Amino acid sequence: MTALVIAEHDNASLKAATLNTVTAAAACGGEVHVLVAGEGAAAVAQAASQVAGVAKVLHADGASLKNGLAENLAAQVLAIAGNYSHILFPATASGKNTAPRVAARLDVAQISDITKVDGADTFERPIYAGNAIATVQSLDATKVITVRTTGFDAAAATGGSAAVESLAAVADSGKSQFVGAELSKSERPELTAAKIIVSGGRALGSSEKFNEVMTPLADKLGAAIGASRAAVDAGYAPNDLQVGQTGKIVAPQLYIACGISGAIQHLAGMKDSKVIVAINKDEEAPIFSVADYGLVADLFVAVPELVKAL
Ligand SMILES: Cc1cc2nc3c(=O)[nH]c(=O)nc-3n(C[C@H](O)[C@H](O)[C@H](O)COP(=O)(O)OP(=O)(O)OC[C@H]3O[C@@H](n4cnc5c(N)ncnc54)[C@H](O)[C@@H]3O)c2cc1C
């Protein structure tokens, strides 16, 4: 029984989501191998070989794999899928794009967004926006799995010494073409990897106020900034900051929710945070039911005071 983890990377560095996925793979019970498929990604393969618990790294390097096109990546996975009992992807945009193609071609049911491994064939996954946990058993020969990374601790990035084996890269499928990427640049930590997140809701009232109130708090704490969907829909914050069921799933050490009511769809994205602080002027707001610390106050007074005190 051997599990294959598909590494998430940008050809330069191994993304943290891979480390959580390695932990999930190890819990399946067998050896863990990691596939690094990219172009000029030797440094990534090297980094993957250092991850604790990884027995082997398979490194496929070629132009067809440069931009992580799902058609080509799926073909690369399928070329070696027969050697594996479990194939695990982080439940990121890339993982969720590629895993279904692999599952379909293997004619197996994908097991999506797992948060716990109960055994080699049994997994837990949240349903109904996290209100219920389904225990899923799969009798398929190959388990194709996406992993909710907040459900698993990160494997140590160092301490391993896996061998790196080269694989021939698959040919370009010709079915899709990379046109370009527009990446938002920020000095702040990435939302899903941040240890501290300060999040603002509809109460902020405008993008000017959102920036004026939330940015100094984030700067003081070295935090990433998040937002509720209401704040995003109203144009107070950019779309990629949205936390929740239809946004990003986060589980930082500290999550500070400012003027966020705590709708179930928002909670679905952040309730696994280690410590939750809520600032809301309505003491009945549902966010207080998940908060470890709650402050019933006007955020336009409380947040600047907090910044000053920090
Ligand atoms: C299918 C679906 C998917 C969704 N996905 C998401 C998602 O991914 N993420 C998400 O966030 N939402 C999501 N939503 C929307 C969600 O239901 C809520 O509408 C949204 O989360 C509300 O955002 P909010 O808390 O900022 O706004 P509101 O619910 O309007 O809450 C504002 C809060 O601010 C407080 N407040 C007002 N003024 C102040 C002040 N001066 N100081 C302090 N507190 C103040 C109020 O008491 C209130 O509690 C989804 C909804 C649906 C139907």
mmCIF file of C-alpha atoms and ligand atoms in Angstrom:
data_model
loop_
_atom_site.group_PDB
_atom_site.id
_atom_site.type_symbol
_atom_site.label_atom_id
_atom_site.label_comp_id
_atom_site.label_asym_id
_atom_site.label_seq_id
_atom_site.Cartn_x
_atom_site.Cartn_y
_atom_site.Cartn_z
ATOM 1 C CA MET A 1 0.000 0.000 0.000
ATOM 2 C CA THR A 2 1.601 3.258 -1.128
ATOM 3 C CA ALA A 3 0.137 6.751 -1.310
ATOM 4 C CA LEU A 4 1.078 9.338 -3.918
ATOM 5 C CA VAL A 5 0.837 13.041 -3.038
ATOM 6 C CA ILE A 6 0.667 15.513 -5.905
ATOM 7 C CA ALA A 7 2.880 18.444 -4.923
ATOM 8 C CA GLU A 8 1.527 21.983 -5.139
ATOM 9 C CA HIS A 9 4.235 24.362 -6.332
ATOM 10 C CA ASP A 10 5.141 27.209 -8.683
ATOM 11 C CA ASN A 11 8.300 25.565 -10.089
ATOM 12 C CA ALA A 12 10.343 27.496 -7.516
ATOM 13 C CA SER A 13 9.035 26.487 -4.106
ATOM 14 C CA LEU A 14 6.940 23.773 -2.549
ATOM 15 C CA LYS A 15 3.615 25.170 -1.305
ATOM 16 C CA ALA A 16 2.580 24.573 2.295
ATOM 17 C CA ALA A 17 -0.606 22.733 1.261
ATOM 18 C CA THR A 18 1.625 19.843 0.177
ATOM 19 C CA LEU A 19 2.826 19.361 3.753
ATOM 20 C CA ASN A 20 -0.697 18.929 5.138
ATOM 21 C CA THR A 21 -1.466 16.507 2.308
ATOM 22 C CA VAL A 22 1.615 14.434 3.199
ATOM 23 C CA THR A 23 0.245 14.086 6.754
ATOM 24 C CA ALA A 24 -3.093 12.855 5.371
ATOM 25 C CA ALA A 25 -1.275 10.434 3.056
ATOM 26 C CA ALA A 26 0.796 9.042 5.927
ATOM 27 C CA ALA A 27 -2.401 8.424 7.902
ATOM 28 C CA CYS A 28 -3.591 6.097 5.100
ATOM 29 C CA GLY A 29 -1.076 3.623 6.468
ATOM 30 C CA GLY A 30 1.546 2.953 3.803
ATOM 31 C CA GLU A 31 4.602 4.594 2.260
ATOM 32 C CA VAL A 32 4.288 8.152 0.988
ATOM 33 C CA HIS A 33 5.655 9.230 -2.397
ATOM 34 C CA VAL A 34 5.428 12.773 -3.798
ATOM 35 C CA LEU A 35 5.055 13.677 -7.479
ATOM 36 C CA VAL A 36 6.636 16.985 -8.481
ATOM 37 C CA ALA A 37 5.481 17.749 -12.022
ATOM 38 C CA GLY A 38 6.768 21.013 -13.467
ATOM 39 C CA GLU A 39 9.458 22.632 -15.560
ATOM 40 C CA GLY A 40 12.775 23.644 -14.030
ATOM 41 C CA ALA A 41 11.398 22.505 -10.679
ATOM 42 C CA ALA A 42 14.481 20.683 -9.351
ATOM 43 C CA ALA A 43 14.514 22.891 -6.250
ATOM 44 C CA VAL A 44 10.925 21.842 -5.527
ATOM 45 C CA ALA A 45 11.804 18.162 -5.864
ATOM 46 C CA GLN A 46 14.745 18.738 -3.528
ATOM 47 C CA ALA A 47 12.475 20.452 -0.994
ATOM 48 C CA ALA A 48 9.942 17.614 -1.241
ATOM 49 C CA SER A 49 12.690 15.078 -0.540
ATOM 50 C CA GLN A 50 13.396 16.837 2.768
ATOM 51 C CA VAL A 51 9.813 16.548 4.024
ATOM 52 C CA ALA A 52 9.568 14.224 7.006
ATOM 53 C CA GLY A 53 7.769 10.975 6.205
ATOM 54 C CA VAL A 54 8.306 11.052 2.431
ATOM 55 C CA ALA A 55 9.947 7.859 1.126
ATOM 56 C CA LYS A 56 10.399 8.805 -2.537
ATOM 57 C CA VAL A 57 10.037 11.847 -4.793
ATOM 58 C CA LEU A 58 9.131 11.393 -8.448
ATOM 59 C CA HIS A 59 10.242 14.351 -10.506
ATOM 60 C CA ALA A 60 8.750 14.857 -13.965
ATOM 61 C CA ASP A 61 10.250 17.860 -15.708
ATOM 62 C CA GLY A 62 9.101 19.186 -19.076
ATOM 63 C CA ALA A 63 7.504 22.084 -20.938
ATOM 64 C CA SER A 64 4.061 20.386 -20.865
ATOM 65 C CA LEU A 65 4.090 20.644 -17.067
ATOM 66 C CA LYS A 66 5.322 24.211 -16.713
ATOM 67 C CA ASN A 67 2.001 25.876 -15.948
ATOM 68 C CA GLY A 68 0.173 23.115 -14.152
ATOM 69 C CA LEU A 69 -2.411 22.602 -16.899
ATOM 70 C CA ALA A 70 -4.849 20.078 -15.466
ATOM 71 C CA GLU A 71 -5.031 17.953 -18.628
ATOM 72 C CA ASN A 72 -1.263 17.412 -18.672
ATOM 73 C CA LEU A 73 -0.895 17.014 -14.926
ATOM 74 C CA ALA A 74 -3.695 14.423 -14.870
ATOM 75 C CA ALA A 75 -1.969 12.504 -17.667
ATOM 76 C CA GLN A 76 1.288 12.575 -15.684
ATOM 77 C CA VAL A 77 -0.483 11.182 -12.625
ATOM 78 C CA LEU A 78 -2.265 8.531 -14.705
ATOM 79 C CA ALA A 79 1.071 7.377 -16.149
ATOM 80 C CA ILE A 80 2.062 6.103 -12.689
ATOM 81 C CA ALA A 81 -1.343 5.681 -10.999
ATOM 82 C CA GLY A 82 -1.180 1.877 -11.252
ATOM 83 C CA ASN A 83 1.559 1.804 -8.605
ATOM 84 C CA TYR A 84 -0.573 3.464 -5.951
ATOM 85 C CA SER A 85 -3.418 2.574 -3.616
ATOM 86 C CA HIS A 86 -4.092 6.239 -2.738
ATOM 87 C CA ILE A 87 -3.598 9.400 -4.807
ATOM 88 C CA LEU A 88 -3.968 12.593 -2.794
ATOM 89 C CA PHE A 89 -4.237 16.199 -3.942
ATOM 90 C CA PRO A 90 -4.569 19.250 -1.704
ATOM 91 C CA ALA A 91 -8.114 20.633 -2.129
ATOM 92 C CA THR A 92 -6.757 23.782 -3.774
ATOM 93 C CA ALA A 93 -7.840 25.256 -7.105
ATOM 94 C CA SER A 94 -5.192 23.147 -8.848
ATOM 95 C CA GLY A 95 -5.948 19.948 -6.918
ATOM 96 C CA LYS A 96 -9.677 20.309 -7.446
ATOM 97 C CA ASN A 97 -9.064 20.878 -11.155
ATOM 98 C CA THR A 98 -6.932 17.783 -11.628
ATOM 99 C CA ALA A 99 -8.252 15.125 -9.218
ATOM 100 C CA PRO A 100 -11.638 14.594 -10.936
ATOM 101 C CA ARG A 101 -9.919 13.966 -14.267
ATOM 102 C CA VAL A 102 -7.736 11.301 -12.642
ATOM 103 C CA ALA A 103 -10.693 9.709 -10.832
ATOM 104 C CA ALA A 104 -12.808 9.645 -13.986
ATOM 105 C CA ARG A 105 -10.065 8.061 -16.077
ATOM 106 C CA LEU A 106 -9.498 5.412 -13.376
ATOM 107 C CA ASP A 107 -13.268 4.896 -13.198
ATOM 108 C CA VAL A 108 -13.329 5.407 -9.421
ATOM 109 C CA ALA A 109 -15.308 7.747 -7.181
ATOM 110 C CA GLN A 110 -13.358 10.753 -5.968
ATOM 111 C CA ILE A 111 -13.375 11.278 -2.210
ATOM 112 C CA SER A 112 -13.476 15.047 -1.777
ATOM 113 C CA ASP A 113 -12.256 17.425 0.895
ATOM 114 C CA ILE A 114 -11.364 14.927 3.607
ATOM 115 C CA THR A 115 -10.607 16.222 7.105
ATOM 116 C CA LYS A 116 -9.723 12.913 8.755
ATOM 117 C CA VAL A 117 -8.455 9.463 7.844
ATOM 118 C CA ASP A 118 -10.189 6.767 9.905
ATOM 119 C CA GLY A 119 -8.528 3.904 8.033
ATOM 120 C CA ALA A 120 -7.085 3.002 4.654
ATOM 121 C CA ASP A 121 -10.560 3.004 3.075
ATOM 122 C CA THR A 122 -12.551 5.228 5.440
ATOM 123 C CA PHE A 123 -12.475 9.010 5.561
ATOM 124 C CA GLU A 124 -14.360 11.897 7.135
ATOM 125 C CA ARG A 125 -15.504 14.966 5.234
ATOM 126 C CA PRO A 126 -17.680 17.951 6.135
ATOM 127 C CA ILE A 127 -21.051 18.343 4.412
ATOM 128 C CA TYR A 128 -23.819 20.959 4.636
ATOM 129 C CA ALA A 129 -21.287 23.800 5.032
ATOM 130 C CA GLY A 130 -19.577 21.929 7.859
ATOM 131 C CA ASN A 131 -22.723 21.298 9.882
ATOM 132 C CA ALA A 132 -22.387 17.542 9.571
ATOM 133 C CA ILE A 133 -19.459 15.212 9.084
ATOM 134 C CA ALA A 134 -19.937 12.319 6.682
ATOM 135 C CA THR A 135 -17.914 9.158 7.154
ATOM 136 C CA VAL A 136 -17.203 7.757 3.713
ATOM 137 C CA GLN A 137 -15.963 4.272 2.935
ATOM 138 C CA SER A 138 -14.572 3.524 -0.511
ATOM 139 C CA LEU A 139 -14.194 0.034 -1.953
ATOM 140 C CA ASP A 140 -12.469 1.314 -5.087
ATOM 141 C CA ALA A 141 -9.043 -0.154 -5.805
ATOM 142 C CA THR A 142 -7.484 3.319 -6.028
ATOM 143 C CA LYS A 143 -8.623 6.048 -3.683
ATOM 144 C CA VAL A 144 -8.458 9.440 -5.397
ATOM 145 C CA ILE A 145 -8.708 12.012 -2.644
ATOM 146 C CA THR A 146 -8.672 15.771 -2.177
ATOM 147 C CA VAL A 147 -7.509 16.918 1.251
ATOM 148 C CA ARG A 148 -8.877 19.897 3.155
ATOM 149 C CA THR A 149 -5.515 21.145 4.343
ATOM 150 C CA THR A 150 -6.849 22.794 7.510
ATOM 151 C CA GLY A 151 -7.887 19.323 8.721
ATOM 152 C CA PHE A 152 -4.312 18.044 8.972
ATOM 153 C CA ASP A 153 -1.158 19.347 10.637
ATOM 154 C CA ALA A 154 1.681 20.168 8.275
ATOM 155 C CA ALA A 155 4.401 17.525 8.000
ATOM 156 C CA ALA A 156 7.813 18.883 9.015
ATOM 157 C CA ALA A 157 9.472 20.498 5.981
ATOM 158 C CA THR A 158 12.841 19.113 7.020
ATOM 159 C CA GLY A 159 14.145 15.897 8.522
ATOM 160 C CA GLY A 160 13.406 13.613 5.576
ATOM 161 C CA SER A 161 15.932 12.268 3.079
ATOM 162 C CA ALA A 162 13.918 10.707 0.271
ATOM 163 C CA ALA A 163 15.498 9.644 -3.018
ATOM 164 C CA VAL A 164 14.527 11.746 -6.045
ATOM 165 C CA GLU A 165 13.720 9.696 -9.153
ATOM 166 C CA SER A 166 13.283 11.282 -12.593
ATOM 167 C CA LEU A 167 10.262 10.509 -14.723
ATOM 168 C CA ALA A 168 9.700 11.254 -18.396
ATOM 169 C CA ALA A 169 7.264 14.144 -18.738
ATOM 170 C CA VAL A 170 4.067 13.409 -20.650
ATOM 171 C CA ALA A 171 3.472 15.044 -24.030
ATOM 172 C CA ASP A 172 1.296 18.139 -24.193
ATOM 173 C CA SER A 173 -2.343 17.081 -24.573
ATOM 174 C CA GLY A 174 -3.021 20.025 -26.870
ATOM 175 C CA LYS A 175 -6.432 20.381 -25.223
ATOM 176 C CA SER A 176 -5.673 23.559 -23.318
ATOM 177 C CA GLN A 177 -3.176 26.331 -23.572
ATOM 178 C CA PHE A 178 -1.644 28.640 -20.984
ATOM 179 C CA VAL A 179 -2.465 32.239 -21.920
ATOM 180 C CA GLY A 180 -1.233 34.235 -18.944
ATOM 181 C CA ALA A 181 -1.499 34.802 -15.223
ATOM 182 C CA GLU A 182 -2.316 37.939 -13.311
ATOM 183 C CA LEU A 183 -1.184 37.471 -9.770
ATOM 184 C CA SER A 184 -2.022 39.911 -7.017
ATOM 185 C CA LYS A 185 1.161 40.985 -5.273
ATOM 186 C CA SER A 186 1.093 41.604 -1.557
ATOM 187 C CA GLU A 187 3.607 42.030 1.206
ATOM 188 C CA ARG A 188 1.175 40.268 3.504
ATOM 189 C CA PRO A 189 1.136 36.558 4.250
ATOM 190 C CA GLU A 190 -1.069 34.486 1.946
ATOM 191 C CA LEU A 191 -4.525 34.035 3.462
ATOM 192 C CA THR A 192 -4.543 30.238 3.623
ATOM 193 C CA ALA A 193 -1.008 30.077 5.050
ATOM 194 C CA ALA A 194 -1.231 32.991 7.529
ATOM 195 C CA LYS A 195 -0.846 32.416 11.262
ATOM 196 C CA ILE A 196 -2.972 35.468 12.041
ATOM 197 C CA ILE A 197 -5.940 36.779 10.039
ATOM 198 C CA VAL A 198 -7.927 39.943 10.677
ATOM 199 C CA SER A 199 -11.214 39.884 8.827
ATOM 200 C CA GLY A 200 -13.705 42.647 8.129
ATOM 201 C CA GLY A 201 -17.406 42.500 7.362
ATOM 202 C CA ARG A 202 -20.232 44.580 5.965
ATOM 203 C CA ALA A 203 -20.056 46.841 9.011
ATOM 204 C CA LEU A 204 -16.946 48.530 7.578
ATOM 205 C CA GLY A 205 -19.246 50.358 5.156
ATOM 206 C CA SER A 206 -16.818 51.274 2.353
ATOM 207 C CA SER A 207 -13.502 50.196 0.880
ATOM 208 C CA GLU A 208 -11.893 53.371 2.266
ATOM 209 C CA LYS A 209 -13.042 52.526 5.789
ATOM 210 C CA PHE A 210 -12.119 48.873 5.303
ATOM 211 C CA ASN A 211 -8.531 49.887 4.506
ATOM 212 C CA GLU A 212 -8.390 52.637 7.109
ATOM 213 C CA VAL A 213 -9.524 50.363 9.953
ATOM 214 C CA MET A 214 -8.270 46.899 9.003
ATOM 215 C CA THR A 215 -4.855 47.669 7.490
ATOM 216 C CA PRO A 216 -3.230 49.167 10.628
ATOM 217 C CA LEU A 217 -4.436 46.189 12.678
ATOM 218 C CA ALA A 218 -3.041 43.735 10.127
ATOM 219 C CA ASP A 219 0.241 45.674 10.005
ATOM 220 C CA LYS A 220 0.613 45.620 13.796
ATOM 221 C CA LEU A 221 -0.003 41.875 13.964
ATOM 222 C CA GLY A 222 1.808 40.868 10.756
ATOM 223 C CA ALA A 223 -1.519 39.382 9.725
ATOM 224 C CA ALA A 224 -3.271 38.550 6.478
ATOM 225 C CA ILE A 225 -6.529 40.371 5.772
ATOM 226 C CA GLY A 226 -9.761 38.480 5.172
ATOM 227 C CA ALA A 227 -13.325 39.566 4.503
ATOM 228 C CA SER A 228 -16.879 38.312 4.619
ATOM 229 C CA ARG A 229 -18.757 37.774 1.385
ATOM 230 C CA ALA A 230 -20.980 40.750 2.138
ATOM 231 C CA ALA A 231 -17.875 42.961 2.321
ATOM 232 C CA VAL A 232 -16.543 41.488 -0.927
ATOM 233 C CA ASP A 233 -19.885 41.752 -2.749
ATOM 234 C CA ALA A 234 -20.180 45.387 -1.687
ATOM 235 C CA GLY A 235 -16.728 46.074 -3.125
ATOM 236 C CA TYR A 236 -15.079 46.894 0.217
ATOM 237 C CA ALA A 237 -12.463 44.162 -0.242
ATOM 238 C CA PRO A 238 -11.168 42.187 -3.234
ATOM 239 C CA ASN A 239 -12.690 38.853 -4.047
ATOM 240 C CA ASP A 240 -9.575 36.809 -3.188
ATOM 241 C CA LEU A 241 -9.873 37.878 0.453
ATOM 242 C CA GLN A 242 -13.230 36.148 0.947
ATOM 243 C CA VAL A 243 -13.312 33.618 3.760
ATOM 244 C CA GLY A 244 -16.064 31.012 3.895
ATOM 245 C CA GLN A 245 -17.944 28.295 2.133
ATOM 246 C CA THR A 246 -17.537 29.935 -1.253
ATOM 247 C CA GLY A 247 -14.256 31.624 -0.348
ATOM 248 C CA LYS A 248 -11.119 30.345 1.331
ATOM 249 C CA ILE A 249 -11.039 27.835 4.164
ATOM 250 C CA VAL A 250 -8.610 29.010 6.827
ATOM 251 C CA ALA A 251 -7.462 27.801 10.233
ATOM 252 C CA PRO A 252 -4.909 30.292 11.582
ATOM 253 C CA GLN A 253 -3.658 30.461 15.150
ATOM 254 C CA LEU A 254 -5.660 33.673 15.611
ATOM 255 C CA TYR A 255 -8.701 34.939 13.675
ATOM 256 C CA ILE A 256 -10.091 38.370 14.522
ATOM 257 C CA ALA A 257 -13.557 39.012 13.045
ATOM 258 C CA CYS A 258 -14.549 42.674 12.981
ATOM 259 C CA GLY A 259 -18.149 43.564 12.182
ATOM 260 C CA ILE A 260 -18.933 40.083 10.883
ATOM 261 C CA SER A 261 -22.247 38.564 11.976
ATOM 262 C CA GLY A 262 -21.085 34.939 11.795
ATOM 263 C CA ALA A 263 -23.407 33.555 9.128
ATOM 264 C CA ILE A 264 -23.069 29.808 8.754
ATOM 265 C CA GLN A 265 -21.376 30.211 5.362
ATOM 266 C CA HIS A 266 -18.707 32.431 6.912
ATOM 267 C CA LEU A 267 -18.195 30.102 9.877
ATOM 268 C CA ALA A 268 -17.681 27.207 7.425
ATOM 269 C CA GLY A 269 -14.448 28.895 6.355
ATOM 270 C CA MET A 270 -12.918 29.852 9.696
ATOM 271 C CA LYS A 271 -14.392 28.002 12.641
ATOM 272 C CA ASP A 272 -11.391 25.656 12.882
ATOM 273 C CA SER A 273 -9.147 28.636 13.746
ATOM 274 C CA LYS A 274 -7.280 27.995 17.006
ATOM 275 C CA VAL A 275 -8.352 31.207 18.743
ATOM 276 C CA ILE A 276 -11.267 33.297 17.489
ATOM 277 C CA VAL A 277 -11.818 36.891 18.577
ATOM 278 C CA ALA A 278 -15.028 38.696 17.592
ATOM 279 C CA ILE A 279 -15.733 42.423 17.738
ATOM 280 C CA ASN A 280 -19.392 43.175 17.096
ATOM 281 C CA LYS A 281 -21.781 45.740 18.490
ATOM 282 C CA ASP A 282 -24.631 43.211 18.612
ATOM 283 C CA GLU A 283 -24.223 40.915 21.591
ATOM 284 C CA GLU A 284 -26.647 38.445 19.946
ATOM 285 C CA ALA A 285 -24.474 38.076 16.829
ATOM 286 C CA PRO A 286 -23.895 34.372 16.044
ATOM 287 C CA ILE A 287 -20.150 34.931 15.676
ATOM 288 C CA PHE A 288 -19.987 35.026 19.500
ATOM 289 C CA SER A 289 -21.092 31.376 19.624
ATOM 290 C CA VAL A 290 -17.772 30.286 18.078
ATOM 291 C CA ALA A 291 -15.584 33.057 19.547
ATOM 292 C CA ASP A 292 -13.079 32.339 22.323
ATOM 293 C CA TYR A 293 -12.997 36.058 23.127
ATOM 294 C CA GLY A 294 -15.806 38.445 22.314
ATOM 295 C CA LEU A 295 -15.961 42.198 22.545
ATOM 296 C CA VAL A 296 -19.369 43.871 22.271
ATOM 297 C CA ALA A 297 -18.306 47.241 20.917
ATOM 298 C CA ASP A 298 -18.324 49.598 17.967
ATOM 299 C CA LEU A 299 -15.423 48.433 15.820
ATOM 300 C CA PHE A 300 -14.650 51.988 14.677
ATOM 301 C CA VAL A 301 -13.729 52.729 18.303
ATOM 302 C CA ALA A 302 -12.436 49.341 19.443
ATOM 303 C CA VAL A 303 -10.096 48.515 16.543
ATOM 304 C CA PRO A 304 -8.133 51.806 16.596
ATOM 305 C CA GLU A 305 -7.869 51.468 20.392
ATOM 306 C CA LEU A 306 -6.567 47.940 19.984
ATOM 307 C CA VAL A 307 -4.018 49.115 17.402
ATOM 308 C CA LYS A 308 -2.860 51.823 19.806
ATOM 309 C CA ALA A 309 -2.559 49.360 22.671
ATOM 310 C CA LEU A 310 -0.538 46.929 20.532
HETATM 311 C C1 LIG B 1 -24.534 29.852 -1.008
HETATM 312 C C2 LIG B 1 -23.973 30.932 -0.132
HETATM 313 C C3 LIG B 1 -22.593 30.989 0.042
HETATM 314 C C4 LIG B 1 -22.052 31.970 0.863
HETATM 315 N N1 LIG B 1 -20.691 31.987 1.050
HETATM 316 C C5 LIG B 1 -20.173 32.881 1.912
HETATM 317 C C6 LIG B 1 -18.775 32.901 2.185
HETATM 318 O O1 LIG B 1 -17.981 32.135 1.612
HETATM 319 N N2 LIG B 1 -18.308 33.791 3.078
HETATM 320 C C7 LIG B 1 -19.120 34.662 3.737
HETATM 321 O O2 LIG B 1 -18.622 35.455 4.549
HETATM 322 N N3 LIG B 1 -20.437 34.678 3.488
HETATM 323 C C8 LIG B 1 -20.972 33.825 2.582
HETATM 324 N N4 LIG B 1 -22.301 33.878 2.310
HETATM 325 C C9 LIG B 1 -23.078 35.030 2.814
HETATM 326 C C10 LIG B 1 -23.505 34.876 4.242
HETATM 327 O O3 LIG B 1 -24.755 34.205 4.310
HETATM 328 C C11 LIG B 1 -23.700 36.270 4.894
HETATM 329 O O4 LIG B 1 -24.602 37.030 4.130
HETATM 330 C C12 LIG B 1 -22.398 37.075 5.035
HETATM 331 O O5 LIG B 1 -21.395 36.264 5.617
HETATM 332 C C13 LIG B 1 -22.662 38.278 5.909
HETATM 333 O O6 LIG B 1 -21.524 39.078 5.970
HETATM 334 P P1 LIG B 1 -21.275 40.050 7.196
HETATM 335 O O7 LIG B 1 -21.233 39.265 8.463
HETATM 336 O O8 LIG B 1 -20.115 40.909 6.857
HETATM 337 O O9 LIG B 1 -22.566 41.000 7.138
HETATM 338 P P2 LIG B 1 -23.824 41.099 8.083
HETATM 339 O O10 LIG B 1 -24.485 39.768 8.244
HETATM 340 O O11 LIG B 1 -24.626 42.220 7.584
HETATM 341 O O12 LIG B 1 -23.226 41.446 9.507
HETATM 342 C C14 LIG B 1 -22.653 42.659 9.828
HETATM 343 C C15 LIG B 1 -22.363 42.607 11.316
HETATM 344 O O13 LIG B 1 -21.677 43.780 11.685
HETATM 345 C C16 LIG B 1 -22.156 44.214 12.942
HETATM 346 N N5 LIG B 1 -21.907 45.656 13.018
HETATM 347 C C17 LIG B 1 -22.526 46.662 12.335
HETATM 348 N N6 LIG B 1 -21.947 47.843 12.627
HETATM 349 C C18 LIG B 1 -20.950 47.588 13.522
HETATM 350 C C19 LIG B 1 -20.002 48.402 14.199
HETATM 351 N N7 LIG B 1 -19.923 49.723 13.979
HETATM 352 N N8 LIG B 1 -19.139 47.788 15.050
HETATM 353 C C20 LIG B 1 -19.200 46.461 15.266
HETATM 354 N N9 LIG B 1 -20.074 45.644 14.657
HETATM 355 C C21 LIG B 1 -20.938 46.204 13.783
HETATM 356 C C22 LIG B 1 -23.629 43.862 12.952
HETATM 357 O O14 LIG B 1 -24.075 43.711 14.278
HETATM 358 C C23 LIG B 1 -23.627 42.538 12.186
HETATM 359 O O15 LIG B 1 -23.505 41.433 13.062
HETATM 360 C C24 LIG B 1 -22.887 32.922 1.496
HETATM 361 C C25 LIG B 1 -24.253 32.844 1.304
HETATM 362 C C26 LIG B 1 -24.795 31.871 0.504
HETATM 363 C C27 LIG B 1 -26.283 31.822 0.328
#
